[in-house]
PDB file of C-alpha atoms in Angstrom:
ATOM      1  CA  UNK V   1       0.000   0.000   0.000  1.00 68.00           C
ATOM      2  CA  UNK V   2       3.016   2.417   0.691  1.00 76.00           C
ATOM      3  CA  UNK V   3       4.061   1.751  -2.866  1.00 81.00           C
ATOM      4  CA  UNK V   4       0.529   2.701  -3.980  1.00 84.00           C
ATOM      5  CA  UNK V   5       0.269  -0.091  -6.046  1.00 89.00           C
ATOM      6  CA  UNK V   6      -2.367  -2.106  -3.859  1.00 96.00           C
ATOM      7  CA  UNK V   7      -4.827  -1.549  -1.352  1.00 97.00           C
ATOM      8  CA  UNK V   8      -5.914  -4.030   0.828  1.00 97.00           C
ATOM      9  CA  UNK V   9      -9.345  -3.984   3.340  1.00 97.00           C
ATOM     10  CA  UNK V  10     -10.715  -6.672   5.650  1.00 97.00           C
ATOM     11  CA  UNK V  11     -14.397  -6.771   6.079  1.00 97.00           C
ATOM     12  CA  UNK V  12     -15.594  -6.880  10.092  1.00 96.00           C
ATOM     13  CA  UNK V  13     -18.881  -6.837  11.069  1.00 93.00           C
ATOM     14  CA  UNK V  14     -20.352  -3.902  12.862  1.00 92.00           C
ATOM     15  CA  UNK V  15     -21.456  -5.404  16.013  1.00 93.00           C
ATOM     16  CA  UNK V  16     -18.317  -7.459  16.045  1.00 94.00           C
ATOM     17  CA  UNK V  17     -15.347  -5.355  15.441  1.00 94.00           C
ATOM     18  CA  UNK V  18     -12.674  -7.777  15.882  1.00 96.00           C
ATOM     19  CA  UNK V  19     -13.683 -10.028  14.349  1.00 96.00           C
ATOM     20  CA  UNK V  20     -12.163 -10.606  10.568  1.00 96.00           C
ATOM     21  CA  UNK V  21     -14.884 -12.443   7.778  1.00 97.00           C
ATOM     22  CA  UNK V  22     -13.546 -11.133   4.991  1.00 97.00           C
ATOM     23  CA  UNK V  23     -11.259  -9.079   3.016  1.00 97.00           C
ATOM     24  CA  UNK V  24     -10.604  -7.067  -0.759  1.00 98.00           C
ATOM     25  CA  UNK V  25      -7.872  -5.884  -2.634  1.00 97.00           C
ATOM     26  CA  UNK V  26      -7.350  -3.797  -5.331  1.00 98.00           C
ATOM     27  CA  UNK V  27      -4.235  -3.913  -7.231  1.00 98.00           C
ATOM     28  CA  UNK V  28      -2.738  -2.174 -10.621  1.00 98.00           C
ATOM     29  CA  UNK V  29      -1.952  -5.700 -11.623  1.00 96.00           C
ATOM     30  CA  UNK V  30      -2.456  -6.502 -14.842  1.00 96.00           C
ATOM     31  CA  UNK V  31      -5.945  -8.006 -15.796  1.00 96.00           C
ATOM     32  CA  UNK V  32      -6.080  -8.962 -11.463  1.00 96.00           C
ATOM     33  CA  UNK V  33      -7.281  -5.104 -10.102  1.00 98.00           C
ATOM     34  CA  UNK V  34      -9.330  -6.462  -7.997  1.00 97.00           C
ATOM     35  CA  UNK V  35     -10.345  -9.684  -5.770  1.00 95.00           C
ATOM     36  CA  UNK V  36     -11.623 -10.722  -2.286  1.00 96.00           C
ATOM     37  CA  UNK V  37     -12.855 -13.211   0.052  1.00 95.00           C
ATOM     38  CA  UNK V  38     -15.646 -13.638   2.748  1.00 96.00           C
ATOM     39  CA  UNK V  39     -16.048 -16.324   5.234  1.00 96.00           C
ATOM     40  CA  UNK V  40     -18.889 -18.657   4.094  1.00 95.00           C
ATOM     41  CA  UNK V  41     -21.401 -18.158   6.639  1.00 95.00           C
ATOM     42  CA  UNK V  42     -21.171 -14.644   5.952  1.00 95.00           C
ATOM     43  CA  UNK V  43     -21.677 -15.136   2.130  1.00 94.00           C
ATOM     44  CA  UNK V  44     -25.209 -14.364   0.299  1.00 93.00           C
ATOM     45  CA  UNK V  45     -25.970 -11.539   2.972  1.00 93.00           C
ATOM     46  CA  UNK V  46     -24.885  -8.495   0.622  1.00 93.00           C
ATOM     47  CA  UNK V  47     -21.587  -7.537   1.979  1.00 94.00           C
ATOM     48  CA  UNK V  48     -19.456  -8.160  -0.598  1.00 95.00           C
ATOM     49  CA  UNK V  49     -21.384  -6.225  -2.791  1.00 95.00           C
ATOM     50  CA  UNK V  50     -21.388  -3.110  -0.751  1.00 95.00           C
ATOM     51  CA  UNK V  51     -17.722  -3.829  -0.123  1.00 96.00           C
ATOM     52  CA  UNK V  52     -17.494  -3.859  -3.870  1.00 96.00           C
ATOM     53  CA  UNK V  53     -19.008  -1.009  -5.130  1.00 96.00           C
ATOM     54  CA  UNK V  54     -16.871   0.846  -2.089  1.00 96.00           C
ATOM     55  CA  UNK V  55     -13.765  -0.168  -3.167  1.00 97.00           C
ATOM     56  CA  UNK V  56     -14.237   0.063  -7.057  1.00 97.00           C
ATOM     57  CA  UNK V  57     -16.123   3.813  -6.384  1.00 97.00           C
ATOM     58  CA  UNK V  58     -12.614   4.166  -4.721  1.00 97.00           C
ATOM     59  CA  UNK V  59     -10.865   2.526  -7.851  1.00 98.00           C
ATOM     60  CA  UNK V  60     -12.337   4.803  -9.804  1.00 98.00           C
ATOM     61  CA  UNK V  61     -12.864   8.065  -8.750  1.00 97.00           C
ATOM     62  CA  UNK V  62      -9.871   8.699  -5.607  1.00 96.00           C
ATOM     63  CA  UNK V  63      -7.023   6.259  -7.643  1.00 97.00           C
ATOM     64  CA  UNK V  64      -8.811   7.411 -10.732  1.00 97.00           C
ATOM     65  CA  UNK V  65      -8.374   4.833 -12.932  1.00 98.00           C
ATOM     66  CA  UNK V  66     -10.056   4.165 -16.146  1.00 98.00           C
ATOM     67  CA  UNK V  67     -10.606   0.537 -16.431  1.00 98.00           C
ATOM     68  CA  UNK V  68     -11.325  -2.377 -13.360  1.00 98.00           C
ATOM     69  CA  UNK V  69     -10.920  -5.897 -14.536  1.00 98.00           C
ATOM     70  CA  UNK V  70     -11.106  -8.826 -12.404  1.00 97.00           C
ATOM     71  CA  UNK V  71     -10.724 -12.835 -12.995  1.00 95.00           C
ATOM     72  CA  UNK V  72     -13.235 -14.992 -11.803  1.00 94.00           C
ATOM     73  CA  UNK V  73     -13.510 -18.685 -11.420  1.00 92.00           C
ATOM     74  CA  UNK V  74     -16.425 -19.799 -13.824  1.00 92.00           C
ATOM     75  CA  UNK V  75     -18.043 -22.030 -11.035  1.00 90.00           C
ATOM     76  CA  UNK V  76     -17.855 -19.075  -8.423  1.00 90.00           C
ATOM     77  CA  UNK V  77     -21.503 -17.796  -8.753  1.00 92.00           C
ATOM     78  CA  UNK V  78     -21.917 -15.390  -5.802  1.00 92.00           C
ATOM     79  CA  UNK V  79     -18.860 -13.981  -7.495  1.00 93.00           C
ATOM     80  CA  UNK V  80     -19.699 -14.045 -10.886  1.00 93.00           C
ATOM     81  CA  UNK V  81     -23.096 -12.332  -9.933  1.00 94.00           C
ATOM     82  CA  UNK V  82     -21.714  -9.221  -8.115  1.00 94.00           C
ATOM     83  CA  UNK V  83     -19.638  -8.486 -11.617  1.00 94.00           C
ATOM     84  CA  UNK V  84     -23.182  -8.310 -13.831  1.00 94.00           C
ATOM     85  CA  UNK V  85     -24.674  -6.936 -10.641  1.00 92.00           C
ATOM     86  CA  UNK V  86     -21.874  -4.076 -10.721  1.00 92.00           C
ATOM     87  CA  UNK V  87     -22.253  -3.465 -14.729  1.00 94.00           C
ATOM     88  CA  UNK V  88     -19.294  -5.615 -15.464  1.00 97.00           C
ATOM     89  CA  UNK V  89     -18.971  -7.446 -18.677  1.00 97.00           C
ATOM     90  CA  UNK V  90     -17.183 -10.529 -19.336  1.00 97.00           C
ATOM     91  CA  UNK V  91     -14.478  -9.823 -21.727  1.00 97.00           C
ATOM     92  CA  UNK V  92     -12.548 -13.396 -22.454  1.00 96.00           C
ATOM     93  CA  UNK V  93     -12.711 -17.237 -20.968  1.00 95.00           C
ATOM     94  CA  UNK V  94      -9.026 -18.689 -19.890  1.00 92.00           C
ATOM     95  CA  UNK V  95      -7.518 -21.426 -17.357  1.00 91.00           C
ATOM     96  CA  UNK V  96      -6.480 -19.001 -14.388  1.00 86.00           C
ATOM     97  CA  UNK V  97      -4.076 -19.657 -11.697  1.00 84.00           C
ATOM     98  CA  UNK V  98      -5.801 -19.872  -8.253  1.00 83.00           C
ATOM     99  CA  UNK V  99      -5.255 -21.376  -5.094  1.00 81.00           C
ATOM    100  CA  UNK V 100      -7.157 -24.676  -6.068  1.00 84.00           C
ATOM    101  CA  UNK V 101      -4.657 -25.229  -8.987  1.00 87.00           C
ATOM    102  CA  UNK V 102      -5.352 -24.241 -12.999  1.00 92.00           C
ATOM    103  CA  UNK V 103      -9.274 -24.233 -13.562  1.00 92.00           C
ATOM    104  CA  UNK V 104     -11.800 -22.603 -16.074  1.00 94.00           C
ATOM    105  CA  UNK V 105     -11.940 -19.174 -15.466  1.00 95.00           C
ATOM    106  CA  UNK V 106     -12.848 -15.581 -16.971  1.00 96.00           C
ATOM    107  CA  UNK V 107     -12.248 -11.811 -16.750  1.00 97.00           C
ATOM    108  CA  UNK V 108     -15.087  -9.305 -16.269  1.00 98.00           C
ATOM    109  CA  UNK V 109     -14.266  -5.637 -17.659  1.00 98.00           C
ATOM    110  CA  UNK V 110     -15.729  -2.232 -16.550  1.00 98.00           C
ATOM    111  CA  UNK V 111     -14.779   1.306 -17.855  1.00 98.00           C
ATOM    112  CA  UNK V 112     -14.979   4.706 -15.016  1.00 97.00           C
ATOM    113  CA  UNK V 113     -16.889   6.096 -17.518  1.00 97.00           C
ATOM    114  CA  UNK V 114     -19.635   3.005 -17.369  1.00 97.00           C
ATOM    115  CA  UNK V 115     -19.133   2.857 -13.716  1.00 97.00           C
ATOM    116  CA  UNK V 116     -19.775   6.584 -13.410  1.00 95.00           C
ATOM    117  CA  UNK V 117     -22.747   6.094 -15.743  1.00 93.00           C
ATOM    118  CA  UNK V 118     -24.552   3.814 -13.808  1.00 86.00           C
ATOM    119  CA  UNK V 119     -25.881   6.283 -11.335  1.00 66.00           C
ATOM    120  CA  UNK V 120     -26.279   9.568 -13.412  1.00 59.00           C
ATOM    121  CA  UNK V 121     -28.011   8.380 -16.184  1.00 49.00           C
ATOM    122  CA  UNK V 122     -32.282   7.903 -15.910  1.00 47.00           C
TER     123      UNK V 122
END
């Protein structure tokens, strides 16, 4: 983060402080800008999409940068649905490189400008 070439948050619940379920990271890594992870129990509840649009509002208008692309592992579907519920757009289909080993995966796209769009236009 001192570098400014990643940011890093962990997600804590409000009546719970201390406690870590989660965390997401934005990086200027190519094609990887940004990722996360939540604690199961805590999944399907809606808080990685607020923690989402936070940090890519942040990507987009504090870092200012003009494009957020993020790889997704095709059979992640809470994940996949926060990128079409965000306005992403799937922009290619690839083997990616996660924890698990090599598996089907693909990259979502989206510009500041659709970002941006998404709550100014009718």
């Amino acid at each position: 983060m001192q570098q400014q070439t990643e940011w890093v948050w962990t997600l804590r619940p409000l009546t719970s402080p201390t406690e870590f379920i989660g965390l997401i990271r934005l990086s200027l890594e190519v094609d990887n800008n940004r990722g996360f992870w939540l604690v199961p129990e805590w999944q399907g509840q809606g808080y990685m999409r607020e923690a989402c649009h936070a940090a890519t509002d942040f990507w987009f208008n504090q870092l200012k940068q003009p494009v957020l692309r993020a790889p997704k592992a095709k059979a992640n579907r809470r994940s996949l649905k926060i990128s079409q519920q965000s306005g992403m757009r799937m922009i290619r289909e690839e083997i990616g490189e996660y924890h698990i080993g090599d598996i089907p995966s693909t990259l979502w796209e989206i510009t500041r400008e659709e970002w941006n769009g998404r709550y100014t236009d009718p």
